[in-house]
PDB file of C-alpha atoms and ligand atoms in Angstrom:
ATOM      1  CA  MET A  24      -9.168  51.893 -26.703  1.00 53.00           C
ATOM      2  CA  LEU A  25     -12.335  51.327 -24.661  1.00 63.00           C
ATOM      3  CA  LYS A  26     -15.519  52.452 -26.317  1.00 85.00           C
ATOM      4  CA  ALA A  27     -17.372  55.269 -24.575  1.00 96.00           C
ATOM      5  CA  ARG A  28     -20.593  53.982 -23.113  1.00 98.00           C
ATOM      6  CA  VAL A  29     -23.933  55.783 -22.935  1.00 98.00           C
ATOM      7  CA  LEU A  30     -26.901  54.970 -20.750  1.00 98.00           C
ATOM      8  CA  LEU A  31     -29.989  55.661 -22.853  1.00 98.00           C
ATOM      9  CA  LEU A  32     -33.421  56.115 -21.305  1.00 98.00           C
ATOM     10  CA  PHE A  33     -35.347  53.819 -23.574  1.00 97.00           C
ATOM     11  CA  SER A  34     -39.104  54.106 -23.933  1.00 92.00           C
ATOM     12  CA  GLY A  35     -39.134  51.959 -27.076  1.00 92.00           C
ATOM     13  CA  GLY A  36     -40.594  54.759 -29.195  1.00 92.00           C
ATOM     14  CA  LEU A  37     -38.910  55.823 -32.418  1.00 95.00           C
ATOM     15  CA  ASP A  38     -37.139  58.814 -30.855  1.00 95.00           C
ATOM     16  CA  SER A  39     -35.358  56.750 -28.229  1.00 96.00           C
ATOM     17  CA  ILE A  40     -34.377  54.132 -30.825  1.00 97.00           C
ATOM     18  CA  LEU A  41     -32.942  56.861 -33.050  1.00 98.00           C
ATOM     19  CA  ALA A  42     -31.085  58.540 -30.188  1.00 98.00           C
ATOM     20  CA  GLY A  43     -29.344  55.210 -29.534  1.00 98.00           C
ATOM     21  CA  LYS A  44     -28.635  54.605 -33.218  1.00 98.00           C
ATOM     22  CA  VAL A  45     -27.116  58.075 -33.703  1.00 98.00           C
ATOM     23  CA  LEU A  46     -24.681  57.468 -30.854  1.00 98.00           C
ATOM     24  CA  GLN A  47     -23.966  53.892 -31.901  1.00 98.00           C
ATOM     25  CA  ALA A  48     -23.063  55.198 -35.364  1.00 98.00           C
ATOM     26  CA  GLN A  49     -20.372  57.271 -33.646  1.00 97.00           C
ATOM     27  CA  GLY A  50     -18.885  54.105 -32.158  1.00 97.00           C
ATOM     28  CA  LEU A  51     -20.458  54.314 -28.696  1.00 98.00           C
ATOM     29  CA  GLU A  52     -21.736  51.325 -26.789  1.00 98.00           C
ATOM     30  CA  VAL A  53     -25.439  51.818 -26.008  1.00 98.00           C
ATOM     31  CA  LEU A  54     -27.000  50.548 -22.797  1.00 98.00           C
ATOM     32  CA  ALA A  55     -30.749  51.048 -22.983  1.00 98.00           C
ATOM     33  CA  VAL A  56     -32.587  51.173 -19.675  1.00 98.00           C
ATOM     34  CA  ARG A  57     -36.318  50.756 -19.440  1.00 97.00           C
ATOM     35  CA  PHE A  58     -37.939  51.924 -16.235  1.00 97.00           C
ATOM     36  CA  ILE A  59     -41.051  50.048 -15.232  1.00 97.00           C
ATOM     37  CA  THR A  60     -43.933  50.845 -12.884  1.00 97.00           C
ATOM     38  CA  PRO A  61     -47.483  49.441 -12.690  1.00 96.00           C
ATOM     39  CA  PHE A  62     -48.405  52.306 -15.050  1.00 96.00           C
ATOM     40  CA  PHE A  63     -45.963  51.688 -17.883  1.00 95.00           C
ATOM     41  CA  HIS A  64     -43.927  48.805 -19.315  1.00 94.00           C
ATOM     42  CA  TRP A  65     -45.100  46.560 -16.446  1.00 94.00           C
ATOM     43  CA  GLN A  66     -45.290  43.582 -18.800  1.00 94.00           C
ATOM     44  CA  TRP A  67     -41.479  43.493 -18.734  1.00 96.00           C
ATOM     45  CA  ARG A  68     -41.241  42.815 -15.012  1.00 96.00           C
ATOM     46  CA  GLY A  69     -38.949  39.838 -14.438  1.00 96.00           C
ATOM     47  CA  ARG A  70     -38.061  39.585 -18.152  1.00 97.00           C
ATOM     48  CA  GLU A  71     -34.750  41.432 -18.286  1.00 97.00           C
ATOM     49  CA  GLU A  72     -32.909  38.669 -20.166  1.00 98.00           C
ATOM     50  CA  GLU A  73     -35.558  38.568 -22.852  1.00 98.00           C
ATOM     51  CA  PHE A  74     -35.534  42.358 -23.100  1.00 98.00           C
ATOM     52  CA  ASP A  75     -31.752  42.385 -23.443  1.00 98.00           C
ATOM     53  CA  ARG A  76     -31.868  39.694 -26.130  1.00 98.00           C
ATOM     54  CA  MET A  77     -34.546  41.552 -28.072  1.00 97.00           C
ATOM     55  CA  LEU A  78     -32.618  44.824 -28.020  1.00 97.00           C
ATOM     56  CA  ARG A  79     -29.335  43.188 -29.000  1.00 98.00           C
ATOM     57  CA  GLU A  80     -30.986  41.460 -31.948  1.00 97.00           C
ATOM     58  CA  LYS A  81     -33.023  44.439 -33.128  1.00 95.00           C
ATOM     59  CA  TYR A  82     -30.716  47.379 -32.513  1.00 96.00           C
ATOM     60  CA  GLY A  83     -27.412  46.140 -31.136  1.00 97.00           C
ATOM     61  CA  PHE A  84     -28.109  47.810 -27.744  1.00 98.00           C
ATOM     62  CA  ARG A  85     -27.780  46.143 -24.368  1.00 98.00           C
ATOM     63  CA  GLY A  86     -31.098  46.179 -22.510  1.00 98.00           C
ATOM     64  CA  LEU A  87     -31.649  46.792 -18.803  1.00 98.00           C
ATOM     65  CA  ILE A  88     -34.857  46.859 -16.784  1.00 98.00           C
ATOM     66  CA  ARG A  89     -35.259  48.823 -13.564  1.00 98.00           C
ATOM     67  CA  ASP A  90     -38.389  48.689 -11.430  1.00 98.00           C
ATOM     68  CA  ILE A  91     -39.014  52.133  -9.916  1.00 98.00           C
ATOM     69  CA  SER A  92     -42.541  51.411  -8.657  1.00 98.00           C
ATOM     70  CA  GLU A  93     -41.946  52.200  -4.990  1.00 97.00           C
ATOM     71  CA  GLU A  94     -40.475  55.643  -5.658  1.00 98.00           C
ATOM     72  CA  TYR A  95     -43.063  56.300  -8.329  1.00 98.00           C
ATOM     73  CA  LEU A  96     -46.002  55.512  -6.070  1.00 98.00           C
ATOM     74  CA  GLU A  97     -44.484  57.712  -3.393  1.00 98.00           C
ATOM     75  CA  LEU A  98     -44.248  60.493  -5.943  1.00 98.00           C
ATOM     76  CA  MET A  99     -47.886  60.019  -7.002  1.00 98.00           C
ATOM     77  CA  LYS A 100     -49.052  60.950  -3.494  1.00 98.00           C
ATOM     78  CA  ASP A 101     -48.180  64.578  -4.046  1.00 97.00           C
ATOM     79  CA  PRO A 102     -46.069  65.367  -7.111  1.00 98.00           C
ATOM     80  CA  PRO A 103     -44.209  68.647  -6.467  1.00 97.00           C
ATOM     81  CA  HIS A 104     -44.885  69.858 -10.024  1.00 97.00           C
ATOM     82  CA  GLY A 105     -48.471  68.639 -10.047  1.00 97.00           C
ATOM     83  CA  PHE A 106     -50.345  66.472 -12.527  1.00 97.00           C
ATOM     84  CA  GLY A 107     -50.900  67.083 -16.239  1.00 93.00           C
ATOM     85  CA  SER A 108     -54.340  66.697 -17.811  1.00 92.00           C
ATOM     86  CA  ALA A 109     -55.085  63.423 -15.924  1.00 96.00           C
ATOM     87  CA  ALA A 110     -52.991  61.600 -13.288  1.00 97.00           C
ATOM     88  CA  ASN A 111     -49.748  62.061 -15.229  1.00 96.00           C
ATOM     89  CA  PRO A 112     -47.058  63.738 -13.128  1.00 97.00           C
ATOM     90  CA  CYS A 113     -44.916  64.269 -16.256  1.00 94.00           C
ATOM     91  CA  ILE A 114     -42.332  66.702 -14.905  1.00 94.00           C
ATOM     92  CA  ASP A 115     -41.672  64.732 -11.717  1.00 97.00           C
ATOM     93  CA  CYS A 116     -41.809  61.482 -13.679  1.00 97.00           C
ATOM     94  CA  LYS A 117     -38.975  62.706 -15.900  1.00 96.00           C
ATOM     95  CA  ILE A 118     -37.000  64.034 -12.961  1.00 98.00           C
ATOM     96  CA  LEU A 119     -37.310  60.688 -11.191  1.00 98.00           C
ATOM     97  CA  MET A 120     -36.243  58.664 -14.235  1.00 98.00           C
ATOM     98  CA  LEU A 121     -33.261  60.897 -14.920  1.00 98.00           C
ATOM     99  CA  ARG A 122     -32.231  60.824 -11.285  1.00 98.00           C
ATOM    100  CA  LYS A 123     -32.463  57.023 -11.211  1.00 98.00           C
ATOM    101  CA  ALA A 124     -30.465  56.834 -14.451  1.00 98.00           C
ATOM    102  CA  ARG A 125     -27.798  59.156 -13.027  1.00 98.00           C
ATOM    103  CA  GLU A 126     -27.551  56.904  -9.966  1.00 98.00           C
ATOM    104  CA  MET A 127     -26.969  53.931 -12.276  1.00 98.00           C
ATOM    105  CA  LEU A 128     -24.067  55.520 -14.174  1.00 98.00           C
ATOM    106  CA  SER A 129     -21.271  54.179 -11.986  1.00 97.00           C
ATOM    107  CA  GLU A 130     -22.934  50.753 -11.553  1.00 97.00           C
ATOM    108  CA  VAL A 131     -23.069  50.196 -15.323  1.00 98.00           C
ATOM    109  CA  GLU A 132     -19.864  52.143 -15.966  1.00 97.00           C
ATOM    110  CA  ALA A 133     -21.460  54.511 -18.438  1.00 98.00           C
ATOM    111  CA  ASP A 134     -19.960  57.905 -19.289  1.00 98.00           C
ATOM    112  CA  PHE A 135     -23.140  59.927 -19.705  1.00 98.00           C
ATOM    113  CA  LEU A 136     -26.906  59.810 -20.241  1.00 98.00           C
ATOM    114  CA  ALA A 137     -29.012  60.229 -23.358  1.00 98.00           C
ATOM    115  CA  THR A 138     -32.698  60.533 -24.191  1.00 98.00           C
ATOM    116  CA  GLY A 139     -34.647  60.740 -27.423  1.00 96.00           C
ATOM    117  CA  GLU A 140     -36.298  63.997 -26.417  1.00 94.00           C
ATOM    118  CA  VAL A 141     -36.868  66.701 -28.988  1.00 94.00           C
ATOM    119  CA  VAL A 142     -37.251  70.357 -28.010  1.00 91.00           C
ATOM    120  CA  GLY A 143     -40.825  71.554 -28.307  1.00 86.00           C
ATOM    121  CA  GLN A 144     -42.290  68.137 -29.083  1.00 83.00           C
ATOM    122  CA  ARG A 145     -44.538  67.879 -26.028  1.00 71.00           C
ATOM    123  CA  PRO A 146     -46.502  70.902 -24.850  1.00 64.00           C
ATOM    124  CA  MET A 147     -45.232  70.859 -21.302  1.00 60.00           C
ATOM    125  CA  SER A 148     -42.263  68.706 -20.408  1.00 61.00           C
ATOM    126  CA  GLN A 149     -40.250  69.327 -23.597  1.00 65.00           C
ATOM    127  CA  ARG A 150     -40.290  73.123 -23.544  1.00 78.00           C
ATOM    128  CA  ARG A 151     -36.729  74.372 -23.418  1.00 81.00           C
ATOM    129  CA  ASN A 152     -36.939  76.102 -20.017  1.00 88.00           C
ATOM    130  CA  ILE A 153     -38.756  73.130 -18.470  1.00 91.00           C
ATOM    131  CA  MET A 154     -36.147  70.771 -19.896  1.00 91.00           C
ATOM    132  CA  ARG A 155     -33.448  72.825 -18.204  1.00 93.00           C
ATOM    133  CA  HIS A 156     -35.364  72.831 -14.937  1.00 95.00           C
ATOM    134  CA  ILE A 157     -35.839  69.037 -15.111  1.00 96.00           C
ATOM    135  CA  GLU A 158     -32.097  68.557 -15.739  1.00 97.00           C
ATOM    136  CA  LYS A 159     -31.214  70.702 -12.780  1.00 97.00           C
ATOM    137  CA  GLU A 160     -33.623  68.981 -10.408  1.00 98.00           C
ATOM    138  CA  ALA A 161     -32.378  65.549 -11.499  1.00 98.00           C
ATOM    139  CA  GLY A 162     -28.727  66.608 -11.154  1.00 98.00           C
ATOM    140  CA  VAL A 163     -27.888  65.742 -14.768  1.00 98.00           C
ATOM    141  CA  THR A 164     -26.945  69.140 -16.197  1.00 97.00           C
ATOM    142  CA  GLY A 165     -24.054  68.672 -18.616  1.00 97.00           C
ATOM    143  CA  ILE A 166     -24.174  64.862 -18.551  1.00 98.00           C
ATOM    144  CA  LEU A 167     -27.467  64.470 -20.406  1.00 98.00           C
ATOM    145  CA  LEU A 168     -27.201  64.483 -24.186  1.00 98.00           C
ATOM    146  CA  ARG A 169     -30.240  64.636 -26.453  1.00 97.00           C
ATOM    147  CA  PRO A 170     -28.799  63.556 -29.793  1.00 98.00           C
ATOM    148  CA  LEU A 171     -31.897  64.453 -31.831  1.00 98.00           C
ATOM    149  CA  CYS A 172     -31.942  68.116 -30.831  1.00 96.00           C
ATOM    150  CA  ALA A 173     -28.433  68.609 -29.375  1.00 97.00           C
ATOM    151  CA  LYS A 174     -27.548  71.318 -31.879  1.00 97.00           C
ATOM    152  CA  ARG A 175     -30.301  73.495 -30.463  1.00 95.00           C
ATOM    153  CA  LEU A 176     -28.932  73.150 -26.939  1.00 94.00           C
ATOM    154  CA  PRO A 177     -25.643  74.117 -25.281  1.00 95.00           C
ATOM    155  CA  PRO A 178     -22.800  71.581 -25.717  1.00 97.00           C
ATOM    156  CA  THR A 179     -22.729  68.873 -23.052  1.00 98.00           C
ATOM    157  CA  GLU A 180     -19.716  67.270 -21.328  1.00 98.00           C
ATOM    158  CA  PRO A 181     -19.479  64.265 -23.694  1.00 98.00           C
ATOM    159  CA  GLU A 182     -19.364  66.676 -26.642  1.00 98.00           C
ATOM    160  CA  LYS A 183     -16.760  68.878 -24.961  1.00 97.00           C
ATOM    161  CA  LYS A 184     -14.632  65.836 -24.075  1.00 97.00           C
ATOM    162  CA  GLY A 185     -14.782  64.560 -27.637  1.00 96.00           C
ATOM    163  CA  LEU A 186     -16.675  61.355 -26.768  1.00 97.00           C
ATOM    164  CA  VAL A 187     -19.345  62.492 -29.214  1.00 97.00           C
ATOM    165  CA  ASP A 188     -18.979  64.554 -32.387  1.00 97.00           C
ATOM    166  CA  ARG A 189     -21.468  67.418 -32.141  1.00 98.00           C
ATOM    167  CA  ASP A 190     -21.403  67.876 -35.918  1.00 98.00           C
ATOM    168  CA  ARG A 191     -22.987  64.463 -36.323  1.00 98.00           C
ATOM    169  CA  LEU A 192     -25.886  65.224 -33.967  1.00 98.00           C
ATOM    170  CA  TYR A 193     -29.221  66.776 -34.995  1.00 98.00           C
ATOM    171  CA  ASP A 194     -31.300  69.921 -34.585  1.00 96.00           C
ATOM    172  CA  PHE A 195     -34.844  68.527 -34.700  1.00 96.00           C
ATOM    173  CA  CYS A 196     -37.554  70.515 -32.969  1.00 93.00           C
ATOM    174  CA  GLY A 197     -41.314  70.706 -32.682  1.00 90.00           C
ATOM    175  CA  ARG A 198     -43.995  68.141 -33.213  1.00 87.00           C
ATOM    176  CA  GLY A 199     -43.294  67.187 -36.828  1.00 88.00           C
ATOM    177  CA  ARG A 200     -42.215  63.585 -37.361  1.00 89.00           C
ATOM    178  CA  LYS A 201     -40.758  63.820 -40.862  1.00 94.00           C
ATOM    179  CA  PRO A 202     -37.075  64.299 -39.881  1.00 95.00           C
ATOM    180  CA  GLN A 203     -37.329  61.310 -37.528  1.00 95.00           C
ATOM    181  CA  MET A 204     -38.931  59.188 -40.234  1.00 94.00           C
ATOM    182  CA  ARG A 205     -36.197  60.117 -42.714  1.00 96.00           C
ATOM    183  CA  LEU A 206     -33.529  59.236 -40.158  1.00 97.00           C
ATOM    184  CA  ALA A 207     -35.283  55.928 -39.398  1.00 97.00           C
ATOM    185  CA  GLU A 208     -35.097  55.129 -43.093  1.00 96.00           C
ATOM    186  CA  GLU A 209     -31.371  55.878 -43.142  1.00 96.00           C
ATOM    187  CA  PHE A 210     -30.876  53.409 -40.284  1.00 96.00           C
ATOM    188  CA  GLY A 211     -33.171  50.868 -41.923  1.00 95.00           C
ATOM    189  CA  ILE A 212     -35.588  50.946 -38.994  1.00 94.00           C
ATOM    190  CA  THR A 213     -39.059  50.053 -40.162  1.00 89.00           C
ATOM    191  CA  ASP A 214     -40.961  48.453 -37.272  1.00 83.00           C
ATOM    192  CA  TYR A 215     -41.373  51.068 -34.603  1.00 81.00           C
ATOM    193  CA  PRO A 216     -44.461  51.790 -32.503  1.00 76.00           C
ATOM    194  CA  SER A 217     -46.708  54.654 -33.554  1.00 71.00           C
ATOM    195  CA  PRO A 218     -46.401  57.711 -31.301  1.00 64.00           C
ATOM    196  CA  ALA A 219     -50.144  57.493 -30.521  1.00 54.00           C
ATOM    197  CA  GLY A 220     -49.623  54.783 -27.852  1.00 56.00           C
ATOM    198  CA  GLY A 221     -49.218  56.990 -24.816  1.00 70.00           C
ATOM    199  CA  CYS A 222     -49.104  56.499 -21.120  1.00 87.00           C
ATOM    200  CA  ILE A 223     -52.099  55.146 -19.211  1.00 95.00           C
ATOM    201  CA  LEU A 224     -51.765  57.935 -16.644  1.00 96.00           C
ATOM    202  CA  THR A 225     -52.965  60.388 -19.303  1.00 94.00           C
ATOM    203  CA  ASP A 226     -56.261  58.486 -19.701  1.00 95.00           C
ATOM    204  CA  PRO A 227     -58.982  60.761 -18.268  1.00 96.00           C
ATOM    205  CA  GLN A 228     -61.111  57.987 -16.749  1.00 97.00           C
ATOM    206  CA  ILE A 229     -58.233  56.104 -15.179  1.00 97.00           C
ATOM    207  CA  GLY A 230     -56.677  59.399 -14.111  1.00 97.00           C
ATOM    208  CA  GLU A 231     -59.819  60.409 -12.258  1.00 98.00           C
ATOM    209  CA  ARG A 232     -60.034  57.006 -10.577  1.00 98.00           C
ATOM    210  CA  LEU A 233     -56.417  57.114  -9.482  1.00 98.00           C
ATOM    211  CA  LYS A 234     -56.769  60.602  -8.071  1.00 98.00           C
ATOM    212  CA  ARG A 235     -59.870  59.546  -6.156  1.00 98.00           C
ATOM    213  CA  LEU A 236     -58.098  56.503  -4.719  1.00 98.00           C
ATOM    214  CA  LEU A 237     -55.057  58.574  -3.827  1.00 98.00           C
ATOM    215  CA  ALA A 238     -57.241  61.141  -2.064  1.00 97.00           C
ATOM    216  CA  LEU A 239     -59.143  58.483  -0.085  1.00 97.00           C
ATOM    217  CA  ARG A 240     -56.266  56.132   0.710  1.00 95.00           C
ATOM    218  CA  GLY A 241     -53.376  58.589   0.942  1.00 96.00           C
ATOM    219  CA  GLY A 242     -51.292  56.451  -1.414  1.00 97.00           C
ATOM    220  CA  LEU A 243     -51.337  53.192  -3.342  1.00 98.00           C
ATOM    221  CA  SER A 244     -49.365  49.967  -3.109  1.00 97.00           C
ATOM    222  CA  VAL A 245     -48.084  48.274  -6.250  1.00 98.00           C
ATOM    223  CA  ARG A 246     -50.983  45.819  -6.167  1.00 97.00           C
ATOM    224  CA  GLU A 247     -53.557  48.556  -5.638  1.00 98.00           C
ATOM    225  CA  ALA A 248     -52.120  50.474  -8.575  1.00 98.00           C
ATOM    226  CA  GLU A 249     -52.387  47.335 -10.717  1.00 98.00           C
ATOM    227  CA  LEU A 250     -56.005  46.890  -9.628  1.00 98.00           C
ATOM    228  CA  ALA A 251     -56.873  50.487 -10.414  1.00 98.00           C
ATOM    229  CA  LEU A 252     -56.076  50.059 -14.101  1.00 98.00           C
ATOM    230  CA  PHE A 253     -58.835  47.688 -15.181  1.00 98.00           C
ATOM    231  CA  GLY A 254     -62.401  46.657 -14.363  1.00 98.00           C
ATOM    232  CA  ARG A 255     -65.457  48.572 -13.138  1.00 98.00           C
ATOM    233  CA  HIS A 256     -64.867  50.388  -9.872  1.00 98.00           C
ATOM    234  CA  PHE A 257     -67.105  51.468  -7.005  1.00 98.00           C
ATOM    235  CA  ILE A 258     -65.117  53.734  -4.731  1.00 98.00           C
ATOM    236  CA  GLU A 259     -66.228  55.507  -1.602  1.00 96.00           C
ATOM    237  CA  ASP A 260     -64.686  56.263   1.741  1.00 95.00           C
ATOM    238  CA  GLY A 261     -64.230  52.817   3.350  1.00 96.00           C
ATOM    239  CA  PHE A 262     -65.471  50.915   0.307  1.00 97.00           C
ATOM    240  CA  TRP A 263     -63.640  49.742  -2.816  1.00 98.00           C
ATOM    241  CA  LEU A 264     -65.224  47.131  -5.050  1.00 98.00           C
ATOM    242  CA  ILE A 265     -63.980  46.049  -8.469  1.00 98.00           C
ATOM    243  CA  LEU A 266     -65.987  44.067 -11.008  1.00 98.00           C
ATOM    244  CA  GLY A 267     -64.423  42.262 -13.961  1.00 98.00           C
ATOM    245  CA  ARG A 268     -65.928  43.322 -17.297  1.00 98.00           C
ATOM    246  CA  LYS A 269     -64.499  40.454 -19.319  1.00 97.00           C
ATOM    247  CA  GLU A 270     -63.391  36.916 -18.584  1.00 97.00           C
ATOM    248  CA  PHE A 271     -59.714  37.876 -18.467  1.00 97.00           C
ATOM    249  CA  GLU A 272     -60.494  40.675 -16.001  1.00 98.00           C
ATOM    250  CA  ASN A 273     -62.328  38.184 -13.767  1.00 98.00           C
ATOM    251  CA  ARG A 274     -59.259  35.957 -13.867  1.00 97.00           C
ATOM    252  CA  ARG A 275     -56.950  38.901 -13.151  1.00 97.00           C
ATOM    253  CA  LEU A 276     -59.042  39.859 -10.101  1.00 98.00           C
ATOM    254  CA  GLN A 277     -58.621  36.330  -8.768  1.00 97.00           C
ATOM    255  CA  GLU A 278     -54.873  36.475  -9.340  1.00 97.00           C
ATOM    256  CA  LEU A 279     -54.529  39.819  -7.583  1.00 97.00           C
ATOM    257  CA  ALA A 280     -56.785  38.929  -4.624  1.00 97.00           C
ATOM    258  CA  ARG A 281     -54.971  38.722  -1.275  1.00 95.00           C
ATOM    259  CA  PRO A 282     -55.939  37.419   2.153  1.00 91.00           C
ATOM    260  CA  GLY A 283     -58.092  40.111   3.676  1.00 92.00           C
ATOM    261  CA  ASP A 284     -59.949  40.749   0.401  1.00 96.00           C
ATOM    262  CA  ARG A 285     -63.280  39.116  -0.365  1.00 97.00           C
ATOM    263  CA  LEU A 286     -64.079  37.679  -3.775  1.00 97.00           C
ATOM    264  CA  PHE A 287     -67.657  37.060  -4.934  1.00 97.00           C
ATOM    265  CA  LYS A 288     -69.883  36.092  -7.815  1.00 96.00           C
ATOM    266  CA  ILE A 289     -73.579  35.362  -8.175  1.00 97.00           C
ATOM    267  CA  ARG A 290     -74.103  31.681  -7.419  1.00 96.00           C
ATOM    268  CA  GLY A 291     -74.908  29.477 -10.421  1.00 95.00           C
ATOM    269  CA  ILE A 292     -75.124  32.333 -12.947  1.00 96.00           C
ATOM    270  CA  PRO A 293     -72.325  33.341 -15.303  1.00 95.00           C
ATOM    271  CA  GLY A 294     -71.278  36.938 -14.858  1.00 95.00           C
ATOM    272  CA  PRO A 295     -68.676  39.240 -13.346  1.00 97.00           C
ATOM    273  CA  THR A 296     -66.408  38.404 -10.447  1.00 98.00           C
ATOM    274  CA  ALA A 297     -66.274  41.075  -7.743  1.00 98.00           C
ATOM    275  CA  LEU A 298     -63.241  41.838  -5.618  1.00 98.00           C
ATOM    276  CA  LEU A 299     -63.985  43.684  -2.407  1.00 98.00           C
ATOM    277  CA  VAL A 300     -60.745  45.376  -1.456  1.00 97.00           C
ATOM    278  CA  GLU A 301     -62.185  47.519   1.294  1.00 97.00           C
ATOM    279  CA  GLY A 302     -65.447  47.258   3.231  1.00 96.00           C
ATOM    280  CA  ARG A 303     -65.424  43.620   4.367  1.00 93.00           C
ATOM    281  CA  GLY A 304     -68.849  43.821   5.976  1.00 93.00           C
ATOM    282  CA  GLU A 305     -70.597  45.126   2.843  1.00 95.00           C
ATOM    283  CA  ALA A 306     -71.604  41.786   1.290  1.00 94.00           C
ATOM    284  CA  GLU A 307     -75.230  42.855   0.904  1.00 95.00           C
ATOM    285  CA  ARG A 308     -74.193  45.891  -1.104  1.00 97.00           C
ATOM    286  CA  VAL A 309     -71.929  43.717  -3.243  1.00 97.00           C
ATOM    287  CA  ARG A 310     -74.882  41.418  -3.955  1.00 96.00           C
ATOM    288  CA  GLU A 311     -76.992  44.341  -5.195  1.00 96.00           C
ATOM    289  CA  ILE A 312     -74.221  45.686  -7.410  1.00 97.00           C
ATOM    290  CA  LEU A 313     -73.353  42.257  -8.805  1.00 97.00           C
ATOM    291  CA  LYS A 314     -77.014  41.595  -9.562  1.00 96.00           C
ATOM    292  CA  ARG A 315     -77.199  44.841 -11.520  1.00 96.00           C
ATOM    293  CA  TYR A 316     -74.168  43.890 -13.627  1.00 97.00           C
ATOM    294  CA  THR A 317     -75.027  40.210 -14.146  1.00 95.00           C
ATOM    295  CA  PRO A 318     -77.505  40.318 -17.059  1.00 93.00           C
ATOM    296  CA  LYS A 319     -79.054  36.900 -16.355  1.00 93.00           C
ATOM    297  CA  ALA A 320     -79.648  37.776 -12.704  1.00 93.00           C
ATOM    298  CA  ARG A 321     -81.305  41.162 -13.179  1.00 90.00           C
ATOM    299  CA  GLY A 322     -84.913  39.990 -13.481  1.00 87.00           C
ATOM    300  CA  LEU A 323     -84.713  37.357 -10.732  1.00 91.00           C
ATOM    301  CA  PRO A 324     -86.496  38.044  -7.443  1.00 88.00           C
ATOM    302  CA  LYS A 325     -83.633  36.649  -5.363  1.00 90.00           C
ATOM    303  CA  VAL A 326     -80.021  35.787  -6.038  1.00 93.00           C
ATOM    304  CA  GLU A 327     -77.375  34.355  -3.770  1.00 94.00           C
ATOM    305  CA  LEU A 328     -73.778  35.370  -3.451  1.00 95.00           C
ATOM    306  CA  GLU A 329     -71.030  32.794  -3.725  1.00 95.00           C
ATOM    307  CA  GLU A 330     -67.828  33.655  -1.943  1.00 95.00           C
ATOM    308  CA  ILE A 331     -64.715  32.421  -3.710  1.00 91.00           C
ATOM    309  CA  THR A 332     -61.575  31.711  -1.723  1.00 82.00           C
ATOM    310  CA  PRO A 333     -58.820  33.942  -3.093  1.00 72.00           C
TER     311      PRO A 333
HETATM  312  S1  SF4 B 408     -46.636  60.614 -20.189  1.00 67.53           S
HETATM  313 FE1  SF4 B 408     -46.469  59.134 -18.495  1.00 67.53          FE
HETATM  314  S2  SF4 B 408     -44.445  58.172 -18.748  1.00 67.53           S
HETATM  315 FE2  SF4 B 408     -44.450  60.061 -19.987  1.00 67.53          FE
HETATM  316  S3  SF4 B 408     -43.596  61.620 -18.661  1.00 67.53           S
HETATM  317 FE3  SF4 B 408     -45.803  61.727 -18.426  1.00 67.53          FE
HETATM  318  S4  SF4 B 408     -46.268  60.417 -16.667  1.00 67.53           S
HETATM  319 FE4  SF4 B 408     -44.174  59.914 -17.353  1.00 67.53          FE
END
């Protein structure tokens, strides 16, 4: 008999690992998909084989990577359910991921979806009524199983069909981590990331910057989103300048520079690299800003700009 197959939305946190392990223990084949955007898990772009190998070795899951950047950046322009405390569109983010996972079901020949969500764990997106709303909007009602809190929710199709034994699922709820840690011990899982990590979109400073860029530019490309996440930014209508704060940021600015941008530094003096993304004619202003942020240039009466070819 063919094993039932589940497509697990896999963040890499303990809850998603456990959700997969619980189903695997019932004999299911686990396909773990990781969605990537410039805002999360971007380091896995182009590394699907490595990801798959890592997951097979560590957990016995198959690993898949899906880049959802384009849809995500579209969503960021005006998320229907708004942003959370920073630039995190959590409800629409979850809807998008679940919708994309549902669309993958036939491609990967999986029977249903699973997540590691726990009722009441997050203030907003894991409240029971919001969870139901998210399911409905994503079109996954009945085909989404949450093994860690399934006993607190109505039975899903895979339970009704007997693909999964409801008695061997869990009833975790709330923010406590103890039940998860006990279960991790049972599965012999010891090296899992701490829950503190979090998504960069919840960072207040980056959130404010992203919202400002979105308001001024109407939307962001993948490269612009990548640029927005590091460095020192000077943003006004018609002007966007980014300074590297460390050597690796200077290098990253050079890598991300494109024809049409201008790249500068102060000639002959070590210091930040500046990428002028918008405002091509503003070299004089760039010189002033760069002088301010190049410690060895500050006291000098005159400094010259050096333009680097991207
Ligand atoms: S914290 Fe980030 S990744 Fe998680 S749901 Fe919110 S926006 Fe999406």
